[in-house]
Amino acid sequence: MFDSLSDKLDKALHVLKGHGSITEVNVAETLKEVRRALLDADVNFKTAKEFTSTVKEKALGQNVLTTLQPGQLMVKLVKDELTALMGGETAEMDLSGAPGIILMSGLQGSGKTTFSGKLANYLKTKKSKKPLLVACDIYRPAAINQLHVVGDQVGVEVYSEPDNKNPVSIAQNAIAHAKQNGHNIVIIDTAGRLAVDEEMMAEIAEVHAAIKPNETLFVVDAMTGQDAVNTAKAFNERLDFEGVVLTKLDGDTRGGAAISIKSVVDKPIKFIGTGEKMDAIDVFHPARMADRILG
Ligand code: GDP
C-alpha cells in the first residue's frame, strides 16, 4: 500500500539489523533516515519529529545499545510507536439507541456518499442491523440520486425529500420514519462543499445539534495527504466529531494522512475505504496497519 515508505523504513532499519552492537550515533543516524522517510510520505512535520524523538528516548531507555539484537528491538520500537501514533487500539463504534444515528460529514468528493453505502452494507451484513440511509444534501439533486443508486446496490432503503430545503427537518423526519419502520440505524449523508466554509459548517452544526447523533464521522480522501489533515483540523475546530473515515487508501501511495491524522486532531480513524465497490470498507486496526507498513 505505502510501498515507498515501507522500502525506506526497511532500508533505514536494516542497517541496524546487521550489527551485533550499536552506538548512539547508529541510532541517531537510523532515526534521521526514519524521519526522512516519514516526511517523504507526507507525514506532518511535527508528528515526524515527535515520533523519532520518542523512539530515540525509548531506545536509549531500554538499553538498545547493549541488547543482543539491537536491530530487532529498534524495529519493534518503531512498530509500537507507529501503532500508538495511529491510535493504538481499534476504535469502536457506538451503535446504541433506537435508532442509533450516524452523521456523515466531509468535503464534496471525499467519498461520503460512497462510504455511506458501504457503511450501511457493512452494518447490515456484518452487524445484522437494519439501516436507513438519508439524503440530506439540499443543493445537489444528483447527490440524492447517487445515494438512491448506492442504496439500491446494497439493498438498503433510502429516505429523501427532494423538495424540502431544510436539512434539519429532513433528518428529523427520517428518524421518525426509521422509528416507525423498525430501522435501528440511521446514516445521514450531508452536503459537502469544495472547501471548508462557514455556511457548510453552520448547516452541519445545526443538524448535529438537532439530532444528537451517536457518532459523527468525518470523511476525508487519503490521497490528499497533508490537505486531508488540515481539513480534518478545520472541521474539528467547528464540529466535535467522533472518528475519521479515510477513503481512497487504495490510491494513496504515500500514507501521510493515515499516519498523522490522529496525532494532529486527536480523533481516531475508524474506517478505511479501499475501492469504489460497496464491499471495499475495512475497520481500521492501527497495529495491522503498522505491520503492513513495516512488513
Ligand atoms: P462525496 O461527494 O463525498 O459524496 O463523494 P463520492 O461518494 O461521490 O465519491 C467521489 C468519488 O470517489 C467517486 O467516484 C467514488 O467512486 C470515489 N471513491 C469513493 N471512495 C473510494 C475509495 O475508497 N477508493 C476509490 N478508489 N475511490 C473511491
PDB file of C-alpha atoms and ligand atoms in Angstrom:
ATOM      1  CA  MET A   1       0.000   0.000   0.000  1.00  0.00           C
ATOM      2  CA  PHE A   2       2.625   2.541   1.033  1.00  0.00           C
ATOM      3  CA  ASP A   3       5.433   0.788  -0.805  1.00  0.00           C
ATOM      4  CA  SER A   4       7.908   3.628  -0.902  1.00  0.00           C
ATOM      5  CA  LEU A   5       7.584   4.306   2.838  1.00  0.00           C
ATOM      6  CA  SER A   6       7.903   0.595   3.614  1.00  0.00           C
ATOM      7  CA  ASP A   7      11.033   0.350   1.477  1.00  0.00           C
ATOM      8  CA  LYS A   8      12.671   3.371   3.033  1.00  0.00           C
ATOM      9  CA  LEU A   9      11.902   2.282   6.594  1.00  0.00           C
ATOM     10  CA  ASP A  10      13.156  -1.192   5.823  1.00  0.00           C
ATOM     11  CA  LYS A  11      16.419   0.219   4.458  1.00  0.00           C
ATOM     12  CA  ALA A  12      16.843   2.557   7.431  1.00  0.00           C
ATOM     13  CA  LEU A  13      16.288  -0.218   9.964  1.00  0.00           C
ATOM     14  CA  HIS A  14      18.160  -2.860   8.012  1.00  0.00           C
ATOM     15  CA  VAL A  15      21.447  -1.117   8.749  1.00  0.00           C
ATOM     16  CA  LEU A  16      20.962  -1.813  12.450  1.00  0.00           C
ATOM     17  CA  LYS A  17      19.804  -5.396  11.956  1.00  0.00           C
ATOM     18  CA  GLY A  18      23.260  -6.456  10.829  1.00  0.00           C
ATOM     19  CA  HIS A  19      25.034  -5.046  13.876  1.00  0.00           C
ATOM     20  CA  GLY A  20      25.743  -7.149  16.951  1.00  0.00           C
ATOM     21  CA  SER A  21      26.245  -3.982  18.919  1.00  0.00           C
ATOM     22  CA  ILE A  22      25.398  -0.435  18.026  1.00  0.00           C
ATOM     23  CA  THR A  23      26.329   3.049  19.117  1.00  0.00           C
ATOM     24  CA  GLU A  24      24.237   6.087  19.924  1.00  0.00           C
ATOM     25  CA  VAL A  25      25.445   7.512  16.610  1.00  0.00           C
ATOM     26  CA  ASN A  26      23.977   4.483  14.756  1.00  0.00           C
ATOM     27  CA  VAL A  27      20.644   5.043  16.469  1.00  0.00           C
ATOM     28  CA  ALA A  28      20.654   8.752  15.657  1.00  0.00           C
ATOM     29  CA  GLU A  29      21.543   8.120  12.015  1.00  0.00           C
ATOM     30  CA  THR A  30      18.867   5.466  11.637  1.00  0.00           C
ATOM     31  CA  LEU A  31      16.233   7.682  13.174  1.00  0.00           C
ATOM     32  CA  LYS A  32      17.239  10.517  10.886  1.00  0.00           C
ATOM     33  CA  GLU A  33      16.519   8.202   7.953  1.00  0.00           C
ATOM     34  CA  VAL A  34      13.236   7.136   9.533  1.00  0.00           C
ATOM     35  CA  ARG A  35      12.255  10.778   9.902  1.00  0.00           C
ATOM     36  CA  ARG A  36      13.189  11.480   6.297  1.00  0.00           C
ATOM     37  CA  ALA A  37      11.077   8.515   5.158  1.00  0.00           C
ATOM     38  CA  LEU A  38       8.098   9.803   7.132  1.00  0.00           C
ATOM     39  CA  LEU A  39       8.457  13.299   5.695  1.00  0.00           C
ATOM     40  CA  ASP A  40       8.713  11.862   2.164  1.00  0.00           C
ATOM     41  CA  ALA A  41       5.475  10.013   2.911  1.00  0.00           C
ATOM     42  CA  ASP A  42       3.892  13.423   3.600  1.00  0.00           C
ATOM     43  CA  VAL A  43       3.652  12.890   7.336  1.00  0.00           C
ATOM     44  CA  ASN A  44       3.114  16.125   9.253  1.00  0.00           C
ATOM     45  CA  PHE A  45       6.473  17.697  10.181  1.00  0.00           C
ATOM     46  CA  LYS A  46       5.767  17.989  13.909  1.00  0.00           C
ATOM     47  CA  THR A  47       4.416  14.430  14.033  1.00  0.00           C
ATOM     48  CA  ALA A  48       7.546  13.042  12.357  1.00  0.00           C
ATOM     49  CA  LYS A  49       9.821  14.977  14.704  1.00  0.00           C
ATOM     50  CA  GLU A  50       7.997  13.878  17.835  1.00  0.00           C
ATOM     51  CA  PHE A  51       7.871  10.316  16.556  1.00  0.00           C
ATOM     52  CA  THR A  52      11.608   9.989  16.163  1.00  0.00           C
ATOM     53  CA  SER A  53      12.439  11.666  19.442  1.00  0.00           C
ATOM     54  CA  THR A  54      10.046   9.331  21.284  1.00  0.00           C
ATOM     55  CA  VAL A  55      11.594   6.276  19.626  1.00  0.00           C
ATOM     56  CA  LYS A  56      15.070   7.555  20.470  1.00  0.00           C
ATOM     57  CA  GLU A  57      14.160   8.112  24.098  1.00  0.00           C
ATOM     58  CA  LYS A  58      12.670   4.632  24.367  1.00  0.00           C
ATOM     59  CA  ALA A  59      15.613   3.038  22.566  1.00  0.00           C
ATOM     60  CA  LEU A  60      18.139   4.562  24.930  1.00  0.00           C
ATOM     61  CA  GLY A  61      15.870   3.904  27.932  1.00  0.00           C
ATOM     62  CA  GLN A  62      15.656   0.227  27.023  1.00  0.00           C
ATOM     63  CA  ASN A  63      19.408  -0.054  26.620  1.00  0.00           C
ATOM     64  CA  VAL A  64      19.202  -0.759  22.929  1.00  0.00           C
ATOM     65  CA  LEU A  65      22.961  -0.264  22.730  1.00  0.00           C
ATOM     66  CA  THR A  66      23.752  -3.285  24.886  1.00  0.00           C
ATOM     67  CA  THR A  67      20.950  -5.619  23.917  1.00  0.00           C
ATOM     68  CA  LEU A  68      21.782  -8.774  21.962  1.00  0.00           C
ATOM     69  CA  GLN A  69      19.680  -7.942  18.913  1.00  0.00           C
ATOM     70  CA  PRO A  70      19.519  -4.156  18.735  1.00  0.00           C
ATOM     71  CA  GLY A  71      18.107  -4.160  15.201  1.00  0.00           C
ATOM     72  CA  GLN A  72      15.115  -6.285  16.185  1.00  0.00           C
ATOM     73  CA  LEU A  73      14.453  -4.110  19.206  1.00  0.00           C
ATOM     74  CA  MET A  74      14.535  -0.953  17.077  1.00  0.00           C
ATOM     75  CA  VAL A  75      12.067  -2.471  14.594  1.00  0.00           C
ATOM     76  CA  LYS A  76       9.778  -3.348  17.484  1.00  0.00           C
ATOM     77  CA  LEU A  77      10.044   0.136  18.971  1.00  0.00           C
ATOM     78  CA  VAL A  78       9.259   1.765  15.617  1.00  0.00           C
ATOM     79  CA  LYS A  79       6.318  -0.587  15.071  1.00  0.00           C
ATOM     80  CA  ASP A  80       4.909   0.022  18.555  1.00  0.00           C
ATOM     81  CA  GLU A  81       5.279   3.766  18.160  1.00  0.00           C
ATOM     82  CA  LEU A  82       3.632   3.748  14.715  1.00  0.00           C
ATOM     83  CA  THR A  83       0.739   1.791  16.220  1.00  0.00           C
ATOM     84  CA  ALA A  84       0.428   4.284  19.082  1.00  0.00           C
ATOM     85  CA  LEU A  85       0.598   7.193  16.643  1.00  0.00           C
ATOM     86  CA  MET A  86      -2.319   5.800  14.659  1.00  0.00           C
ATOM     87  CA  GLY A  87      -4.430   5.435  17.800  1.00  0.00           C
ATOM     88  CA  GLY A  88      -3.193   2.264  19.491  1.00  0.00           C
ATOM     89  CA  GLU A  89      -6.402   0.311  19.898  1.00  0.00           C
ATOM     90  CA  THR A  90      -9.130  -0.138  17.297  1.00  0.00           C
ATOM     91  CA  ALA A  91     -11.810   2.497  17.968  1.00  0.00           C
ATOM     92  CA  GLU A  92     -15.276   1.024  18.462  1.00  0.00           C
ATOM     93  CA  MET A  93     -18.492   2.448  17.015  1.00  0.00           C
ATOM     94  CA  ASP A  94     -21.394   3.412  19.253  1.00  0.00           C
ATOM     95  CA  LEU A  95     -24.407   1.830  17.582  1.00  0.00           C
ATOM     96  CA  SER A  96     -26.724   2.035  20.600  1.00  0.00           C
ATOM     97  CA  GLY A  97     -30.140   3.652  20.589  1.00  0.00           C
ATOM     98  CA  ALA A  98     -33.383   3.069  18.752  1.00  0.00           C
ATOM     99  CA  PRO A  99     -32.297   4.081  16.248  1.00  0.00           C
ATOM    100  CA  GLY A 100     -28.555   4.729  16.535  1.00  0.00           C
ATOM    101  CA  ILE A 101     -27.702   7.778  14.455  1.00  0.00           C
ATOM    102  CA  ILE A 102     -24.575   8.283  12.365  1.00  0.00           C
ATOM    103  CA  LEU A 103     -23.932  11.661  10.767  1.00  0.00           C
ATOM    104  CA  MET A 104     -21.530  11.828   7.841  1.00  0.00           C
ATOM    105  CA  SER A 105     -19.510  14.993   7.231  1.00  0.00           C
ATOM    106  CA  GLY A 106     -16.740  15.994   4.855  1.00  0.00           C
ATOM    107  CA  LEU A 107     -15.920  17.860   1.687  1.00  0.00           C
ATOM    108  CA  GLN A 108     -17.548  17.212  -1.660  1.00  0.00           C
ATOM    109  CA  GLY A 109     -15.736  14.439  -3.482  1.00  0.00           C
ATOM    110  CA  SER A 110     -14.245  12.974  -0.316  1.00  0.00           C
ATOM    111  CA  GLY A 111     -16.261   9.793  -0.796  1.00  0.00           C
ATOM    112  CA  LYS A 112     -19.035  10.500   1.704  1.00  0.00           C
ATOM    113  CA  THR A 113     -21.933   9.111  -0.311  1.00  0.00           C
ATOM    114  CA  THR A 114     -19.997   6.040  -1.405  1.00  0.00           C
ATOM    115  CA  PHE A 115     -18.923   5.424   2.185  1.00  0.00           C
ATOM    116  CA  SER A 116     -22.483   5.886   3.493  1.00  0.00           C
ATOM    117  CA  GLY A 117     -23.486   3.000   1.222  1.00  0.00           C
ATOM    118  CA  LYS A 118     -20.505   0.903   2.285  1.00  0.00           C
ATOM    119  CA  LEU A 119     -21.244   1.512   5.966  1.00  0.00           C
ATOM    120  CA  ALA A 120     -24.919   0.611   5.511  1.00  0.00           C
ATOM    121  CA  ASN A 121     -23.848  -2.582   3.765  1.00  0.00           C
ATOM    122  CA  TYR A 122     -21.283  -3.376   6.477  1.00  0.00           C
ATOM    123  CA  LEU A 123     -23.766  -2.813   9.311  1.00  0.00           C
ATOM    124  CA  LYS A 124     -26.419  -4.848   7.527  1.00  0.00           C
ATOM    125  CA  THR A 125     -24.242  -7.821   6.625  1.00  0.00           C
ATOM    126  CA  LYS A 126     -21.706  -7.870   9.481  1.00  0.00           C
ATOM    127  CA  LYS A 127     -23.696  -6.453  12.400  1.00  0.00           C
ATOM    128  CA  SER A 128     -27.205  -7.636  11.474  1.00  0.00           C
ATOM    129  CA  LYS A 129     -28.584  -4.093  11.579  1.00  0.00           C
ATOM    130  CA  LYS A 130     -31.457  -2.651   9.609  1.00  0.00           C
ATOM    131  CA  PRO A 131     -30.087   0.688   8.391  1.00  0.00           C
ATOM    132  CA  LEU A 132     -31.856   3.624   6.770  1.00  0.00           C
ATOM    133  CA  LEU A 133     -29.819   5.893   4.506  1.00  0.00           C
ATOM    134  CA  VAL A 134     -30.833   9.559   4.476  1.00  0.00           C
ATOM    135  CA  ALA A 135     -30.076  12.085   1.727  1.00  0.00           C
ATOM    136  CA  CYS A 136     -29.599  15.462   3.384  1.00  0.00           C
ATOM    137  CA  ASP A 137     -27.839  17.270   0.535  1.00  0.00           C
ATOM    138  CA  ILE A 138     -30.307  20.024  -0.339  1.00  0.00           C
ATOM    139  CA  TYR A 139     -28.117  21.617  -3.010  1.00  0.00           C
ATOM    140  CA  ARG A 140     -27.347  18.870  -5.482  1.00  0.00           C
ATOM    141  CA  PRO A 141     -30.229  16.724  -6.740  1.00  0.00           C
ATOM    142  CA  ALA A 142     -27.551  14.473  -8.267  1.00  0.00           C
ATOM    143  CA  ALA A 143     -26.291  13.699  -4.769  1.00  0.00           C
ATOM    144  CA  ILE A 144     -29.755  12.488  -3.739  1.00  0.00           C
ATOM    145  CA  ASN A 145     -29.925  10.286  -6.837  1.00  0.00           C
ATOM    146  CA  GLN A 146     -26.449   8.950  -6.154  1.00  0.00           C
ATOM    147  CA  LEU A 147     -27.471   7.861  -2.654  1.00  0.00           C
ATOM    148  CA  HIS A 148     -30.523   6.100  -4.115  1.00  0.00           C
ATOM    149  CA  VAL A 149     -28.246   4.250  -6.554  1.00  0.00           C
ATOM    150  CA  VAL A 150     -25.906   3.245  -3.736  1.00  0.00           C
ATOM    151  CA  GLY A 151     -28.858   2.197  -1.535  1.00  0.00           C
ATOM    152  CA  ASP A 152     -30.217   0.008  -4.341  1.00  0.00           C
ATOM    153  CA  GLN A 153     -26.818  -1.628  -4.753  1.00  0.00           C
ATOM    154  CA  VAL A 154     -26.706  -2.704  -1.125  1.00  0.00           C
ATOM    155  CA  GLY A 155     -30.423  -3.306  -0.663  1.00  0.00           C
ATOM    156  CA  VAL A 156     -30.895  -0.580   1.935  1.00  0.00           C
ATOM    157  CA  GLU A 157     -33.829   1.851   1.946  1.00  0.00           C
ATOM    158  CA  VAL A 158     -33.007   5.494   1.195  1.00  0.00           C
ATOM    159  CA  TYR A 159     -35.054   8.330   2.676  1.00  0.00           C
ATOM    160  CA  SER A 160     -35.146  11.620   0.774  1.00  0.00           C
ATOM    161  CA  GLU A 161     -37.380  14.673   0.405  1.00  0.00           C
ATOM    162  CA  PRO A 162     -36.235  16.331  -2.837  1.00  0.00           C
ATOM    163  CA  ASP A 163     -38.499  19.366  -2.329  1.00  0.00           C
ATOM    164  CA  ASN A 164     -37.573  20.025   1.287  1.00  0.00           C
ATOM    165  CA  LYS A 165     -34.763  22.575   1.602  1.00  0.00           C
ATOM    166  CA  ASN A 166     -34.349  22.252   5.358  1.00  0.00           C
ATOM    167  CA  PRO A 167     -31.763  19.584   6.262  1.00  0.00           C
ATOM    168  CA  VAL A 168     -32.731  19.615   9.948  1.00  0.00           C
ATOM    169  CA  SER A 169     -36.334  18.765   9.171  1.00  0.00           C
ATOM    170  CA  ILE A 170     -35.310  16.089   6.622  1.00  0.00           C
ATOM    171  CA  ALA A 171     -33.095  14.472   9.256  1.00  0.00           C
ATOM    172  CA  GLN A 172     -35.822  14.636  11.916  1.00  0.00           C
ATOM    173  CA  ASN A 173     -38.455  13.247   9.563  1.00  0.00           C
ATOM    174  CA  ALA A 174     -36.074  10.457   8.574  1.00  0.00           C
ATOM    175  CA  ILE A 175     -35.532   9.495  12.206  1.00  0.00           C
ATOM    176  CA  ALA A 176     -39.302   9.396  12.760  1.00  0.00           C
ATOM    177  CA  HIS A 177     -39.613   7.243   9.626  1.00  0.00           C
ATOM    178  CA  ALA A 178     -36.893   4.927  10.942  1.00  0.00           C
ATOM    179  CA  LYS A 179     -38.706   4.502  14.273  1.00  0.00           C
ATOM    180  CA  GLN A 180     -41.973   3.698  12.538  1.00  0.00           C
ATOM    181  CA  ASN A 181     -40.379   1.181  10.217  1.00  0.00           C
ATOM    182  CA  GLY A 182     -38.063  -0.682  12.534  1.00  0.00           C
ATOM    183  CA  HIS A 183     -34.752   0.721  11.290  1.00  0.00           C
ATOM    184  CA  ASN A 184     -32.241   0.534  14.119  1.00  0.00           C
ATOM    185  CA  ILE A 185     -29.514   2.600  12.425  1.00  0.00           C
ATOM    186  CA  VAL A 186     -29.869   5.870  10.542  1.00  0.00           C
ATOM    187  CA  ILE A 187     -26.978   7.042   8.358  1.00  0.00           C
ATOM    188  CA  ILE A 188     -27.280  10.677   7.325  1.00  0.00           C
ATOM    189  CA  ASP A 189     -25.344  11.838   4.262  1.00  0.00           C
ATOM    190  CA  THR A 190     -24.922  15.616   4.358  1.00  0.00           C
ATOM    191  CA  ALA A 191     -23.925  18.233   1.790  1.00  0.00           C
ATOM    192  CA  GLY A 192     -20.226  18.785   1.245  1.00  0.00           C
ATOM    193  CA  ARG A 193     -18.523  21.791  -0.298  1.00  0.00           C
ATOM    194  CA  LEU A 194     -15.291  22.155  -2.194  1.00  0.00           C
ATOM    195  CA  ALA A 195     -13.622  23.799   0.799  1.00  0.00           C
ATOM    196  CA  VAL A 196     -14.477  24.266   4.463  1.00  0.00           C
ATOM    197  CA  ASP A 197     -16.781  27.293   4.559  1.00  0.00           C
ATOM    198  CA  GLU A 198     -18.931  28.932   7.208  1.00  0.00           C
ATOM    199  CA  GLU A 199     -22.233  28.037   5.602  1.00  0.00           C
ATOM    200  CA  MET A 200     -21.477  24.336   5.373  1.00  0.00           C
ATOM    201  CA  MET A 201     -20.139  24.191   8.922  1.00  0.00           C
ATOM    202  CA  ALA A 202     -23.140  26.127  10.287  1.00  0.00           C
ATOM    203  CA  GLU A 203     -25.512  23.784   8.481  1.00  0.00           C
ATOM    204  CA  ILE A 204     -23.942  20.589   9.704  1.00  0.00           C
ATOM    205  CA  ALA A 205     -23.599  22.011  13.231  1.00  0.00           C
ATOM    206  CA  GLU A 206     -27.324  22.753  13.181  1.00  0.00           C
ATOM    207  CA  VAL A 207     -28.200  19.216  12.063  1.00  0.00           C
ATOM    208  CA  HIS A 208     -25.808  17.864  14.689  1.00  0.00           C
ATOM    209  CA  ALA A 209     -27.405  19.918  17.486  1.00  0.00           C
ATOM    210  CA  ALA A 210     -30.939  18.927  16.455  1.00  0.00           C
ATOM    211  CA  ILE A 211     -30.471  15.172  16.104  1.00  0.00           C
ATOM    212  CA  LYS A 212     -27.632  14.499  18.581  1.00  0.00           C
ATOM    213  CA  PRO A 213     -26.033  11.605  16.679  1.00  0.00           C
ATOM    214  CA  ASN A 214     -24.245   8.722  18.412  1.00  0.00           C
ATOM    215  CA  GLU A 215     -21.374   9.231  16.023  1.00  0.00           C
ATOM    216  CA  THR A 216     -20.345  11.952  13.624  1.00  0.00           C
ATOM    217  CA  LEU A 217     -17.826  10.631  11.145  1.00  0.00           C
ATOM    218  CA  PHE A 218     -15.544  12.911   9.196  1.00  0.00           C
ATOM    219  CA  VAL A 219     -14.800  11.509   5.743  1.00  0.00           C
ATOM    220  CA  VAL A 220     -11.576  12.501   4.032  1.00  0.00           C
ATOM    221  CA  ASP A 221      -9.668  11.496   0.915  1.00  0.00           C
ATOM    222  CA  ALA A 222      -6.348   9.911   1.943  1.00  0.00           C
ATOM    223  CA  MET A 223      -4.795  10.780  -1.407  1.00  0.00           C
ATOM    224  CA  THR A 224      -4.792  14.473  -0.471  1.00  0.00           C
ATOM    225  CA  GLY A 225      -2.119  13.853   2.193  1.00  0.00           C
ATOM    226  CA  GLN A 226      -1.482  16.888   4.372  1.00  0.00           C
ATOM    227  CA  ASP A 227      -4.538  18.645   2.926  1.00  0.00           C
ATOM    228  CA  ALA A 228      -6.591  15.839   4.425  1.00  0.00           C
ATOM    229  CA  VAL A 229      -5.001  16.509   7.805  1.00  0.00           C
ATOM    230  CA  ASN A 230      -5.581  20.266   7.508  1.00  0.00           C
ATOM    231  CA  THR A 231      -9.226  19.808   6.516  1.00  0.00           C
ATOM    232  CA  ALA A 232      -9.717  17.468   9.468  1.00  0.00           C
ATOM    233  CA  LYS A 233      -8.234  20.150  11.700  1.00  0.00           C
ATOM    234  CA  ALA A 234     -10.564  22.834  10.327  1.00  0.00           C
ATOM    235  CA  PHE A 235     -13.599  20.584  10.786  1.00  0.00           C
ATOM    236  CA  ASN A 236     -12.504  19.573  14.249  1.00  0.00           C
ATOM    237  CA  GLU A 237     -12.382  23.194  15.360  1.00  0.00           C
ATOM    238  CA  ARG A 238     -16.061  23.606  14.416  1.00  0.00           C
ATOM    239  CA  LEU A 239     -17.639  20.209  14.879  1.00  0.00           C
ATOM    240  CA  ASP A 240     -16.933  17.676  17.571  1.00  0.00           C
ATOM    241  CA  PHE A 241     -16.761  14.505  15.501  1.00  0.00           C
ATOM    242  CA  GLU A 242     -16.082  11.043  16.910  1.00  0.00           C
ATOM    243  CA  GLY A 243     -13.997   9.495  14.211  1.00  0.00           C
ATOM    244  CA  VAL A 244     -12.348   9.749  10.837  1.00  0.00           C
ATOM    245  CA  VAL A 245     -13.054   7.727   7.713  1.00  0.00           C
ATOM    246  CA  LEU A 246     -10.069   7.629   5.411  1.00  0.00           C
ATOM    247  CA  THR A 247     -11.213   6.910   1.867  1.00  0.00           C
ATOM    248  CA  LYS A 248      -9.296   6.046  -1.299  1.00  0.00           C
ATOM    249  CA  LEU A 249      -6.493   4.376   0.594  1.00  0.00           C
ATOM    250  CA  ASP A 250      -6.182   2.076  -2.419  1.00  0.00           C
ATOM    251  CA  GLY A 251      -4.909   5.052  -4.417  1.00  0.00           C
ATOM    252  CA  ASP A 252      -2.769   6.556  -1.665  1.00  0.00           C
ATOM    253  CA  THR A 253       0.833   5.585  -2.301  1.00  0.00           C
ATOM    254  CA  ARG A 254       2.360   7.700   0.466  1.00  0.00           C
ATOM    255  CA  GLY A 255       0.463   7.230   3.726  1.00  0.00           C
ATOM    256  CA  GLY A 256       0.929  10.639   5.339  1.00  0.00           C
ATOM    257  CA  ALA A 257      -2.722  11.189   6.227  1.00  0.00           C
ATOM    258  CA  ALA A 258      -3.144   7.714   7.732  1.00  0.00           C
ATOM    259  CA  ILE A 259      -0.092   8.186   9.908  1.00  0.00           C
ATOM    260  CA  SER A 260      -0.539  11.770  11.070  1.00  0.00           C
ATOM    261  CA  ILE A 261      -4.258  12.494  11.285  1.00  0.00           C
ATOM    262  CA  LYS A 262      -4.792  11.004  14.764  1.00  0.00           C
ATOM    263  CA  SER A 263      -1.892  12.875  16.299  1.00  0.00           C
ATOM    264  CA  VAL A 264      -2.994  16.195  14.767  1.00  0.00           C
ATOM    265  CA  VAL A 265      -6.730  16.131  15.547  1.00  0.00           C
ATOM    266  CA  ASP A 266      -6.747  13.563  18.348  1.00  0.00           C
ATOM    267  CA  LYS A 267      -9.657  11.669  16.784  1.00  0.00           C
ATOM    268  CA  PRO A 268      -9.266   8.023  15.792  1.00  0.00           C
ATOM    269  CA  ILE A 269      -9.551   6.674  12.268  1.00  0.00           C
ATOM    270  CA  LYS A 270     -12.482   4.261  12.478  1.00  0.00           C
ATOM    271  CA  PHE A 271     -12.801   3.001   8.914  1.00  0.00           C
ATOM    272  CA  ILE A 272     -10.862   2.962   5.694  1.00  0.00           C
ATOM    273  CA  GLY A 273     -12.184   2.889   2.142  1.00  0.00           C
ATOM    274  CA  THR A 274     -10.151   0.753  -0.207  1.00  0.00           C
ATOM    275  CA  GLY A 275     -12.011   0.931  -3.515  1.00  0.00           C
ATOM    276  CA  GLU A 276     -15.149   2.047  -5.300  1.00  0.00           C
ATOM    277  CA  LYS A 277     -17.152  -1.131  -4.691  1.00  0.00           C
ATOM    278  CA  MET A 278     -19.610  -1.417  -1.835  1.00  0.00           C
ATOM    279  CA  ASP A 279     -17.561  -4.046  -0.005  1.00  0.00           C
ATOM    280  CA  ALA A 280     -14.321  -2.019  -0.129  1.00  0.00           C
ATOM    281  CA  ILE A 281     -14.518  -0.989   3.527  1.00  0.00           C
ATOM    282  CA  ASP A 282     -12.390  -2.066   6.476  1.00  0.00           C
ATOM    283  CA  VAL A 283     -12.399  -1.337  10.168  1.00  0.00           C
ATOM    284  CA  PHE A 284      -9.133   0.473  10.871  1.00  0.00           C
ATOM    285  CA  HIS A 285      -6.676  -1.517  13.006  1.00  0.00           C
ATOM    286  CA  PRO A 286      -3.610   0.577  13.956  1.00  0.00           C
ATOM    287  CA  ALA A 287      -1.404  -2.439  14.742  1.00  0.00           C
ATOM    288  CA  ARG A 288      -2.276  -4.175  11.480  1.00  0.00           C
ATOM    289  CA  MET A 289      -1.549  -1.008   9.545  1.00  0.00           C
ATOM    290  CA  ALA A 290       1.825  -0.664  11.304  1.00  0.00           C
ATOM    291  CA  ASP A 291       2.573  -4.287  10.397  1.00  0.00           C
ATOM    292  CA  ARG A 292       1.758  -3.605   6.770  1.00  0.00           C
ATOM    293  CA  ILE A 293       3.937  -0.525   6.711  1.00  0.00           C
ATOM    294  CA  LEU A 294       6.909  -2.245   8.313  1.00  0.00           C
ATOM    295  CA  GLY A 295       6.414  -5.589   6.587  1.00  0.00           C
TER     296      GLY A 295
HETATM  297  P1  GDP B   1     -18.944  12.704  -1.952  1.00  0.00           P
HETATM  298  O1  GDP B   1     -19.060  13.907  -2.837  1.00  0.00           O
HETATM  299  O2  GDP B   1     -18.138  12.997  -0.744  1.00  0.00           O
HETATM  300  O3  GDP B   1     -20.257  12.082  -1.617  1.00  0.00           O
HETATM  301  O4  GDP B   1     -18.063  11.629  -2.760  1.00  0.00           O
HETATM  302  P2  GDP B   1     -18.499  10.352  -3.602  1.00  0.00           P
HETATM  303  O5  GDP B   1     -19.009   9.294  -2.709  1.00  0.00           O
HETATM  304  O6  GDP B   1     -19.362  10.784  -4.721  1.00  0.00           O
HETATM  305  O7  GDP B   1     -17.074   9.857  -4.149  1.00  0.00           O
HETATM  306  C1  GDP B   1     -16.314  10.614  -5.051  1.00  0.00           C
HETATM  307  C2  GDP B   1     -15.552   9.658  -5.971  1.00  0.00           C
HETATM  308  O8  GDP B   1     -14.617   8.906  -5.229  1.00  0.00           O
HETATM  309  C3  GDP B   1     -16.452   8.639  -6.655  1.00  0.00           C
HETATM  310  O9  GDP B   1     -16.010   8.485  -7.990  1.00  0.00           O
HETATM  311  C4  GDP B   1     -16.215   7.363  -5.867  1.00  0.00           C
HETATM  312  O10 GDP B   1     -16.402   6.189  -6.640  1.00  0.00           O
HETATM  313  C5  GDP B   1     -14.774   7.516  -5.466  1.00  0.00           C
HETATM  314  N1  GDP B   1     -14.450   6.791  -4.212  1.00  0.00           N
HETATM  315  C6  GDP B   1     -15.062   6.854  -3.014  1.00  0.00           C
HETATM  316  N2  GDP B   1     -14.444   6.073  -2.095  1.00  0.00           N
HETATM  317  C7  GDP B   1     -13.394   5.489  -2.732  1.00  0.00           C
HETATM  318  C8  GDP B   1     -12.350   4.573  -2.320  1.00  0.00           C
HETATM  319  O11 GDP B   1     -12.234   4.130  -1.168  1.00  0.00           O
HETATM  320  N3  GDP B   1     -11.433   4.230  -3.280  1.00  0.00           N
HETATM  321  C9  GDP B   1     -11.519   4.688  -4.568  1.00  0.00           C
HETATM  322  N4  GDP B   1     -10.572   4.304  -5.438  1.00  0.00           N
HETATM  323  N5  GDP B   1     -12.451   5.560  -4.975  1.00  0.00           N
HETATM  324  C10 GDP B   1     -13.396   5.948  -4.086  1.00  0.00           C
END
